[in-house]
PDB file of C-alpha atoms and ligand atoms in Angstrom:
ATOM      1  CA  MET A 539      -0.042  -0.125   0.004  1.00 68.00           C
ATOM      2  CA  THR A 540       1.683   3.218  -1.159  1.00 76.00           C
ATOM      3  CA  ASP A 541       0.352   5.456   1.367  1.00 94.00           C
ATOM      4  CA  CYS A 542       1.290   3.226   4.437  1.00 98.00           C
ATOM      5  CA  ILE A 543       4.069   4.099   6.606  1.00 98.00           C
ATOM      6  CA  PHE A 544       4.668   0.468   8.025  1.00 98.00           C
ATOM      7  CA  CYS A 545       4.728  -0.653   4.225  1.00 98.00           C
ATOM      8  CA  LYS A 546       7.254   2.089   3.579  1.00 98.00           C
ATOM      9  CA  ILE A 547       9.215   0.690   6.580  1.00 98.00           C
ATOM     10  CA  ILE A 548       9.284  -2.821   5.243  1.00 98.00           C
ATOM     11  CA  SER A 549      10.610  -1.676   1.933  1.00 97.00           C
ATOM     12  CA  GLY A 550      13.038   0.585   3.342  1.00 97.00           C
ATOM     13  CA  ALA A 551      11.845   3.906   2.108  1.00 97.00           C
ATOM     14  CA  ILE A 552      11.495   4.993   5.469  1.00 97.00           C
ATOM     15  CA  PRO A 553      14.432   4.102   8.090  1.00 98.00           C
ATOM     16  CA  SER A 554      13.572   1.920  10.883  1.00 98.00           C
ATOM     17  CA  TYR A 555      15.291   0.291  14.037  1.00 98.00           C
ATOM     18  CA  LYS A 556      15.071  -3.313  12.866  1.00 98.00           C
ATOM     19  CA  VAL A 557      15.176  -6.137  15.362  1.00 98.00           C
ATOM     20  CA  TYR A 558      14.003  -9.029  13.292  1.00 98.00           C
ATOM     21  CA  GLU A 559      12.919  -9.932   9.938  1.00 98.00           C
ATOM     22  CA  ASP A 560      11.776 -12.987   7.876  1.00 98.00           C
ATOM     23  CA  ALA A 561      10.081 -13.563   4.735  1.00 98.00           C
ATOM     24  CA  TYR A 562       6.695 -12.839   6.150  1.00 98.00           C
ATOM     25  CA  THR A 563       7.277 -10.609   8.912  1.00 98.00           C
ATOM     26  CA  TYR A 564       9.171  -7.340  10.083  1.00 98.00           C
ATOM     27  CA  ALA A 565       9.780  -6.123  13.565  1.00 98.00           C
ATOM     28  CA  PHE A 566      11.181  -2.637  14.510  1.00 98.00           C
ATOM     29  CA  LEU A 567      11.413  -0.399  17.751  1.00 98.00           C
ATOM     30  CA  ASP A 568       8.482   1.620  18.286  1.00 97.00           C
ATOM     31  CA  ILE A 569       9.680   5.270  17.806  1.00 97.00           C
ATOM     32  CA  SER A 570       7.715   6.209  20.867  1.00 95.00           C
ATOM     33  CA  GLN A 571       9.185   3.917  23.298  1.00 93.00           C
ATOM     34  CA  VAL A 572       6.569   3.396  26.289  1.00 91.00           C
ATOM     35  CA  ALA A 573       9.457   1.329  28.160  1.00 91.00           C
ATOM     36  CA  LYS A 574      12.971   0.216  26.867  1.00 94.00           C
ATOM     37  CA  GLY A 575      12.451  -2.486  24.187  1.00 96.00           C
ATOM     38  CA  HIS A 576       9.202  -1.431  23.090  1.00 96.00           C
ATOM     39  CA  THR A 577       8.980  -3.133  19.676  1.00 98.00           C
ATOM     40  CA  LEU A 578       6.200  -3.667  16.894  1.00 98.00           C
ATOM     41  CA  VAL A 579       5.833  -6.626  14.806  1.00 98.00           C
ATOM     42  CA  VAL A 580       3.989  -6.439  11.466  1.00 98.00           C
ATOM     43  CA  PRO A 581       3.324  -8.809   8.485  1.00 98.00           C
ATOM     44  CA  LYS A 582       5.023  -7.784   5.327  1.00 98.00           C
ATOM     45  CA  LYS A 583       1.696  -8.168   3.381  1.00 98.00           C
ATOM     46  CA  HIS A 584      -0.472  -5.114   4.147  1.00 98.00           C
ATOM     47  CA  SER A 585      -3.734  -5.542   6.025  1.00 98.00           C
ATOM     48  CA  GLN A 586      -5.578  -3.037   7.922  1.00 98.00           C
ATOM     49  CA  ASP A 587      -6.160  -4.947  11.378  1.00 98.00           C
ATOM     50  CA  LEU A 588      -6.413  -8.209  12.796  1.00 98.00           C
ATOM     51  CA  LEU A 589     -10.092  -8.711  11.907  1.00 98.00           C
ATOM     52  CA  GLU A 590      -9.097  -8.098   8.106  1.00 97.00           C
ATOM     53  CA  THR A 591      -5.842 -10.463   7.996  1.00 98.00           C
ATOM     54  CA  GLU A 592      -5.695 -13.856   6.545  1.00 98.00           C
ATOM     55  CA  PRO A 593      -5.550 -16.685   9.169  1.00 98.00           C
ATOM     56  CA  ALA A 594      -2.084 -18.006   7.402  1.00 98.00           C
ATOM     57  CA  VAL A 595      -0.525 -14.328   7.602  1.00 98.00           C
ATOM     58  CA  LEU A 596      -1.764 -14.162  11.203  1.00 98.00           C
ATOM     59  CA  ALA A 597      -0.224 -17.234  12.279  1.00 98.00           C
ATOM     60  CA  GLN A 598       3.125 -16.051  10.951  1.00 98.00           C
ATOM     61  CA  VAL A 599       3.092 -12.705  12.595  1.00 98.00           C
ATOM     62  CA  ILE A 600       1.976 -14.319  16.090  1.00 98.00           C
ATOM     63  CA  THR A 601       4.993 -16.596  15.707  1.00 98.00           C
ATOM     64  CA  SER A 602       7.147 -13.830  15.016  1.00 98.00           C
ATOM     65  CA  VAL A 603       5.578 -11.853  18.093  1.00 98.00           C
ATOM     66  CA  GLN A 604       6.579 -14.924  20.286  1.00 98.00           C
ATOM     67  CA  LYS A 605       9.990 -14.924  18.741  1.00 98.00           C
ATOM     68  CA  VAL A 606      10.766 -11.305  19.290  1.00 98.00           C
ATOM     69  CA  ALA A 607       9.166 -11.361  22.699  1.00 98.00           C
ATOM     70  CA  GLN A 608      11.696 -14.078  23.723  1.00 98.00           C
ATOM     71  CA  MET A 609      14.706 -12.120  22.246  1.00 98.00           C
ATOM     72  CA  ILE A 610      13.745  -9.257  24.225  1.00 98.00           C
ATOM     73  CA  ASP A 611      13.189 -11.279  27.397  1.00 98.00           C
ATOM     74  CA  ALA A 612      16.509 -12.836  26.895  1.00 98.00           C
ATOM     75  CA  THR A 613      18.494  -9.556  26.193  1.00 98.00           C
ATOM     76  CA  LEU A 614      16.646  -6.801  28.300  1.00 97.00           C
ATOM     77  CA  GLN A 615      15.151  -9.381  31.038  1.00 97.00           C
ATOM     78  CA  PRO A 616      12.013  -7.467  31.897  1.00 96.00           C
ATOM     79  CA  ASP A 617       9.748  -8.177  34.838  1.00 94.00           C
ATOM     80  CA  GLY A 618       6.963  -8.789  32.392  1.00 94.00           C
ATOM     81  CA  ILE A 619       5.535  -8.361  28.701  1.00 95.00           C
ATOM     82  CA  ASN A 620       2.439  -7.020  27.573  1.00 95.00           C
ATOM     83  CA  ILE A 621       1.279  -7.865  23.996  1.00 97.00           C
ATOM     84  CA  VAL A 622      -1.107  -5.148  22.670  1.00 96.00           C
ATOM     85  CA  GLN A 623      -2.957  -4.890  19.499  1.00 98.00           C
ATOM     86  CA  ASN A 624      -5.371  -1.987  18.732  1.00 97.00           C
ATOM     87  CA  ASN A 625      -8.035  -2.262  15.957  1.00 98.00           C
ATOM     88  CA  ARG A 626      -9.729   0.574  14.571  1.00 98.00           C
ATOM     89  CA  ALA A 627      -9.428   4.327  15.609  1.00 98.00           C
ATOM     90  CA  PHE A 628     -11.898   4.118  18.425  1.00 97.00           C
ATOM     91  CA  ALA A 629      -9.776   1.527  20.076  1.00 96.00           C
ATOM     92  CA  ASP A 630      -6.462   3.778  19.736  1.00 94.00           C
ATOM     93  CA  GLN A 631      -5.036   2.257  16.505  1.00 97.00           C
ATOM     94  CA  SER A 632      -3.299   4.995  14.675  1.00 98.00           C
ATOM     95  CA  VAL A 633      -1.478   3.116  11.931  1.00 98.00           C
ATOM     96  CA  PHE A 634      -3.725   1.188   9.768  1.00 98.00           C
ATOM     97  CA  HIS A 635      -1.441  -1.774   8.958  1.00 98.00           C
ATOM     98  CA  LEU A 636      -1.751  -4.591  11.326  1.00 98.00           C
ATOM     99  CA  HIS A 637       0.821  -4.532  14.149  1.00 98.00           C
ATOM    100  CA  PHE A 638       1.401  -6.010  17.496  1.00 98.00           C
ATOM    101  CA  HIS A 639       2.920  -4.055  20.231  1.00 98.00           C
ATOM    102  CA  ILE A 640       5.609  -5.969  22.370  1.00 98.00           C
ATOM    103  CA  MET A 641       5.748  -3.862  25.519  1.00 95.00           C
ATOM    104  CA  PRO A 642       8.584  -4.971  28.029  1.00 95.00           C
ATOM    105  CA  ARG A 643       7.409  -4.038  31.719  1.00 92.00           C
ATOM    106  CA  TYR A 644       9.906  -3.223  34.515  1.00 92.00           C
ATOM    107  CA  GLN A 645       9.207  -2.677  38.179  1.00 89.00           C
ATOM    108  CA  ASP A 646       9.951   1.104  37.759  1.00 81.00           C
ATOM    109  CA  ASP A 647       7.725   1.629  34.718  1.00 77.00           C
ATOM    110  CA  ILE A 648       4.599   2.472  36.286  1.00 66.00           C
ATOM    111  CA  ASP A 649       4.029   5.679  34.704  1.00 69.00           C
ATOM    112  CA  GLY A 650       5.072   4.160  31.182  1.00 69.00           C
ATOM    113  CA  PHE A 651       1.931   1.987  30.571  1.00 73.00           C
ATOM    114  CA  GLY A 652      -1.364   1.376  31.877  1.00 74.00           C
ATOM    115  CA  TYR A 653      -4.860   0.364  31.151  1.00 75.00           C
ATOM    116  CA  LYS A 654      -7.633   1.066  33.240  1.00 79.00           C
ATOM    117  CA  TRP A 655     -10.192  -1.733  33.252  1.00 82.00           C
ATOM    118  CA  GLN A 656     -13.360  -0.751  34.734  1.00 86.00           C
ATOM    119  CA  THR A 657     -15.490  -3.963  35.169  1.00 87.00           C
ATOM    120  CA  HIS A 658     -19.251  -3.834  34.893  1.00 85.00           C
ATOM    121  CA  SER A 659     -20.182  -7.365  36.217  1.00 81.00           C
ATOM    122  CA  ASP A 660     -23.212  -5.938  38.098  1.00 84.00           C
ATOM    123  CA  ALA A 661     -24.851  -5.150  34.685  1.00 87.00           C
ATOM    124  CA  PHE A 662     -24.849  -8.742  33.340  1.00 91.00           C
ATOM    125  CA  ASP A 663     -26.640 -11.305  35.482  1.00 94.00           C
ATOM    126  CA  ALA A 664     -26.571 -15.183  34.442  1.00 95.00           C
ATOM    127  CA  ASP A 665     -29.127 -14.646  31.905  1.00 95.00           C
ATOM    128  CA  ALA A 666     -27.619 -11.752  30.250  1.00 94.00           C
ATOM    129  CA  MET A 667     -24.364 -13.460  30.068  1.00 95.00           C
ATOM    130  CA  THR A 668     -26.084 -16.700  28.629  1.00 96.00           C
ATOM    131  CA  ALA A 669     -27.901 -14.506  26.049  1.00 96.00           C
ATOM    132  CA  LEU A 670     -24.512 -12.952  25.070  1.00 96.00           C
ATOM    133  CA  ALA A 671     -22.617 -16.090  24.833  1.00 97.00           C
ATOM    134  CA  GLU A 672     -25.567 -17.402  22.703  1.00 97.00           C
ATOM    135  CA  GLN A 673     -25.403 -14.296  20.420  1.00 97.00           C
ATOM    136  CA  ILE A 674     -22.012 -14.424  19.639  1.00 96.00           C
ATOM    137  CA  LYS A 675     -21.695 -18.325  19.409  1.00 96.00           C
ATOM    138  CA  ASN A 676     -24.366 -18.142  16.639  1.00 96.00           C
ATOM    139  CA  ALA A 677     -22.615 -15.439  14.428  1.00 92.00           C
TER     140      ALA A 677
HETATM  141  P1  AMP B1595      -1.268   2.174  17.222  1.00 68.07           P
HETATM  142  O1  AMP B1595      -1.711   3.317  18.180  1.00 68.07           O
HETATM  143  O2  AMP B1595      -1.538   0.773  17.991  1.00 68.07           O
HETATM  144  O3  AMP B1595      -1.602   2.360  15.796  1.00 68.07           O
HETATM  145  O4  AMP B1595       0.367   2.111  17.340  1.00 68.07           O
HETATM  146  C1  AMP B1595       1.070   2.632  16.181  1.00 68.07           C
HETATM  147  C2  AMP B1595       2.431   2.903  16.782  1.00 68.07           C
HETATM  148  O5  AMP B1595       3.264   3.407  15.815  1.00 68.07           O
HETATM  149  C3  AMP B1595       2.622   4.007  17.809  1.00 68.07           C
HETATM  150  O6  AMP B1595       3.137   3.448  18.963  1.00 68.07           O
HETATM  151  C4  AMP B1595       3.770   4.954  17.128  1.00 68.07           C
HETATM  152  O7  AMP B1595       4.610   5.536  17.884  1.00 68.07           O
HETATM  153  C5  AMP B1595       4.369   3.971  16.011  1.00 68.07           C
HETATM  154  N1  AMP B1595       4.952   4.494  14.880  1.00 68.07           N
HETATM  155  C6  AMP B1595       4.448   5.475  14.185  1.00 68.07           C
HETATM  156  N2  AMP B1595       5.522   5.875  13.222  1.00 68.07           N
HETATM  157  C7  AMP B1595       6.594   5.118  13.369  1.00 68.07           C
HETATM  158  C8  AMP B1595       7.817   5.104  12.841  1.00 68.07           C
HETATM  159  N3  AMP B1595       8.149   5.669  11.651  1.00 68.07           N
HETATM  160  N4  AMP B1595       8.649   4.290  13.295  1.00 68.07           N
HETATM  161  C9  AMP B1595       8.372   3.469  14.327  1.00 68.07           C
HETATM  162  N5  AMP B1595       7.358   3.602  15.021  1.00 68.07           N
HETATM  163  C10 AMP B1595       6.369   4.339  14.475  1.00 68.07           C
HETATM  164 ZN1   ZN B1596       0.981  -1.242   5.178  1.00 68.07          ZN
END
C-alpha cells in the first residue's frame, strides 16, 4: 500500500530500528518507546487490522511476536511483557497496518504503560451472560 507508513518501513523507503525480519514479518522499535525495548511486529503483506487479516498471515505474525518477545526477554530481562494490538481508531489504532506491540514491563515503569479496566459485572446477570454468549456463538 503506497500510502502506508509501515509498508514504507518494510520496503526500506523510511528508516527503522529493525530487530527482526523473515520472509513474512518485520519487527522494529516503536519510535515512541513506552518502555525500553517497546517493539512492533508487522506482516509484510499489508492488511488493515487483525479482523481483516488472512489466518495464515496471522499465524506467521503471532509466531514472530513470540520469537521477538523471547529475544527481548533474553536480552533486556524485563519483569513482564504485555502484547497489545489495537483495531480501529476508536480502540486507539493510529497506523492502519496490522501490528502487535511488544511492551516489556519493568518494576519502575509504572508511569509508562497502563490500562484502566473498569469492570461492569453488576450489569450482566447469569441470564444476560447466557444470552450474550449465545448471540456471539451464533454469529
Ligand atoms: P497504534 O496506536 O496501535 O496504531 O500504534 C502505532 C504505533 O506506531 C505508535 O506507537 C507509534 O509510536 C508507532 N510509529 C508511528 N510511526 C513510526 C515510525 N516511523 N517508526 C516506528 N514507530 C512508529
Ligand atoms: Zn501497510
